[in-house]
């Protein structure tokens, strides 16, 4: 039973840290453009190398 006195506050603290991290990312616009990343990875941005 003594272990629960330690584990419950740790679990609540980790849950609060995860919630804080999610809310921080949401407010900073991390989840605004979900489609753009899927398309951006398919584009070829690099310039072709000049012939030798």
Tab-separated table of N, CA and C in Angstrom:
chain	number	residue	atom	x	y	z
A	1	UNK	N	0.816	-1.198	0.000
A	1	UNK	CA	0.000	0.000	0.000
A	1	UNK	C	0.859	1.262	0.000
A	2	UNK	N	2.030	1.201	0.606
A	2	UNK	CA	2.890	2.380	0.663
A	2	UNK	C	3.390	2.784	-0.715
A	3	UNK	N	3.492	1.810	-1.597
A	3	UNK	CA	3.957	2.101	-2.953
A	3	UNK	C	2.945	2.966	-3.711
A	4	UNK	N	1.656	2.809	-3.418
A	4	UNK	CA	0.640	3.615	-4.090
A	4	UNK	C	0.760	5.090	-3.745
A	5	UNK	N	1.257	5.388	-2.572
A	5	UNK	CA	1.451	6.778	-2.163
A	5	UNK	C	2.484	7.448	-3.064
A	6	UNK	N	3.402	6.677	-3.588
A	6	UNK	CA	4.438	7.210	-4.485
A	6	UNK	C	3.986	7.143	-5.943
A	7	UNK	N	3.388	6.031	-6.349
A	7	UNK	CA	3.069	5.823	-7.753
A	7	UNK	C	1.915	6.693	-8.257
A	8	UNK	N	0.911	6.952	-7.432
A	8	UNK	CA	-0.236	7.753	-7.875
A	8	UNK	C	0.185	9.195	-8.183
A	9	UNK	N	0.953	9.880	-7.335
A	9	UNK	CA	1.392	11.234	-7.713
A	9	UNK	C	2.309	11.255	-8.938
A	10	UNK	N	3.135	10.225	-9.086
A	10	UNK	CA	3.997	10.147	-10.268
A	10	UNK	C	3.150	9.987	-11.526
A	11	UNK	N	2.143	9.129	-11.486
A	11	UNK	CA	1.267	8.923	-12.637
A	11	UNK	C	0.484	10.195	-12.960
A	12	UNK	N	-0.012	10.880	-11.939
A	12	UNK	CA	-0.728	12.134	-12.177
A	12	UNK	C	0.201	13.206	-12.741
A	13	UNK	N	1.422	13.241	-12.264
A	13	UNK	CA	2.396	14.205	-12.786
A	13	UNK	C	2.757	13.947	-14.230
A	14	UNK	N	2.951	12.675	-14.589
A	14	UNK	CA	3.260	12.339	-15.984
A	14	UNK	C	2.070	12.625	-16.900
A	15	UNK	N	0.861	12.358	-16.407
A	15	UNK	CA	-0.327	12.680	-17.193
A	15	UNK	C	-0.470	14.173	-17.404
A	16	UNK	N	-0.221	14.961	-16.365
A	16	UNK	CA	-0.286	16.416	-16.487
A	16	UNK	C	0.798	16.935	-17.429
A	17	UNK	N	1.994	16.339	-17.389
A	17	UNK	CA	3.066	16.750	-18.297
A	17	UNK	C	2.697	16.433	-19.748
A	18	UNK	N	2.089	15.282	-19.985
A	18	UNK	CA	1.653	14.937	-21.337
A	18	UNK	C	0.566	15.868	-21.832
A	19	UNK	N	-0.379	16.196	-20.974
A	19	UNK	CA	-1.442	17.130	-21.340
A	19	UNK	C	-0.873	18.511	-21.617
A	20	UNK	N	0.055	18.975	-20.779
A	20	UNK	CA	0.702	20.259	-21.000
A	20	UNK	C	1.458	20.274	-22.329
A	21	UNK	N	2.169	19.198	-22.645
A	21	UNK	CA	2.895	19.112	-23.909
A	21	UNK	C	1.970	19.151	-25.108
A	22	UNK	N	0.854	18.451	-25.026
A	22	UNK	CA	-0.104	18.456	-26.123
A	22	UNK	C	-0.712	19.839	-26.312
A	23	UNK	N	-1.119	20.475	-25.210
A	23	UNK	CA	-1.717	21.807	-25.313
A	23	UNK	C	-0.719	22.829	-25.836
A	24	UNK	N	0.542	22.717	-25.452
A	24	UNK	CA	1.572	23.607	-25.957
A	24	UNK	C	1.752	23.434	-27.471
A	25	UNK	N	1.806	22.187	-27.926
A	25	UNK	CA	1.971	21.924	-29.350
A	25	UNK	C	0.749	22.397	-30.135
A	26	UNK	N	-0.429	22.217	-29.582
A	26	UNK	CA	-1.661	22.637	-30.254
A	26	UNK	C	-1.722	24.155	-30.384
A	27	UNK	N	-1.357	24.866	-29.337
A	27	UNK	CA	-1.395	26.332	-29.373
A	27	UNK	C	-0.319	26.921	-30.275
A	28	UNK	N	0.770	26.204	-30.499
A	28	UNK	CA	1.840	26.696	-31.360
A	28	UNK	C	1.673	26.262	-32.811
A	29	UNK	N	0.541	25.658	-33.151
A	29	UNK	CA	0.242	25.339	-34.542
A	29	UNK	C	0.909	24.098	-35.088
A	30	UNK	N	1.273	23.154	-34.239
A	30	UNK	CA	1.935	21.949	-34.716
A	30	UNK	C	1.006	21.025	-35.499
A	31	UNK	N	-0.304	21.166	-35.318
A	31	UNK	CA	-1.257	20.261	-35.952
A	31	UNK	C	-2.092	20.967	-37.007
A	32	UNK	N	-1.637	22.117	-37.521
A	32	UNK	CA	-2.428	22.897	-38.472
A	32	UNK	C	-2.478	22.263	-39.854
A	33	UNK	N	-1.355	21.784	-40.360
A	33	UNK	CA	-1.280	21.325	-41.747
A	33	UNK	C	-0.903	19.845	-41.797
A	34	UNK	N	-1.874	18.983	-41.592
A	34	UNK	CA	-1.583	17.547	-41.606
A	34	UNK	C	-1.424	17.008	-43.021
A	35	UNK	N	-2.121	17.586	-43.982
A	35	UNK	CA	-2.037	17.120	-45.366
A	35	UNK	C	-0.735	17.573	-46.034
A	36	UNK	N	-0.229	18.727	-45.661
A	36	UNK	CA	0.958	19.286	-46.311
A	36	UNK	C	2.186	18.411	-46.151
A	37	UNK	N	2.389	17.842	-44.976
A	37	UNK	CA	3.551	16.990	-44.761
A	37	UNK	C	3.490	15.723	-45.606
A	38	UNK	N	2.302	15.202	-45.807
A	38	UNK	CA	2.164	13.980	-46.612
A	38	UNK	C	2.494	14.259	-48.073
A	39	UNK	N	2.176	15.435	-48.551
A	39	UNK	CA	2.459	15.782	-49.950
A	39	UNK	C	3.897	16.263	-50.091
A	40	UNK	N	4.386	16.996	-49.113
A	40	UNK	CA	5.719	17.586	-49.179
A	40	UNK	C	6.813	16.524	-49.268
A	41	UNK	N	6.594	15.371	-48.663
A	41	UNK	CA	7.630	14.335	-48.696
A	41	UNK	C	7.759	13.724	-50.089
A	42	UNK	N	6.730	13.834	-50.902
A	42	UNK	CA	6.765	13.274	-52.249
A	42	UNK	C	7.404	14.217	-53.262
A	43	UNK	N	7.518	15.492	-52.945
A	43	UNK	CA	8.091	16.465	-53.872
A	43	UNK	C	9.606	16.341	-53.901
A	44	UNK	N	10.173	16.605	-55.072
A	44	UNK	CA	11.618	16.560	-55.228
A	44	UNK	C	12.132	17.993	-55.252
A	45	UNK	N	12.722	18.439	-54.153
A	45	UNK	CA	13.172	19.822	-54.029
A	45	UNK	C	14.608	20.031	-54.500
A	46	UNK	N	15.364	18.991	-54.578
A	46	UNK	CA	16.786	19.137	-54.855
A	46	UNK	C	17.042	19.459	-56.322
A	47	UNK	N	18.037	20.308	-56.542
A	47	UNK	CA	18.470	20.616	-57.901
A	47	UNK	C	19.274	19.437	-58.434
A	48	UNK	N	19.125	19.140	-59.706
A	48	UNK	CA	19.954	18.041	-60.253
A	48	UNK	C	21.427	18.441	-60.265
A	49	UNK	N	22.291	17.473	-60.050
A	49	UNK	CA	23.733	17.735	-60.057
A	49	UNK	C	24.200	18.008	-61.479
A	50	UNK	N	25.146	18.938	-61.652
A	50	UNK	CA	25.674	19.204	-63.011
A	50	UNK	C	26.493	18.011	-63.502
A	51	UNK	N	26.500	17.808	-64.821
A	51	UNK	CA	27.282	16.666	-65.357
A	51	UNK	C	28.777	16.910	-65.138
A	52	UNK	N	29.516	15.817	-65.008
A	52	UNK	CA	30.961	15.906	-64.796
A	52	UNK	C	31.712	16.025	-66.087
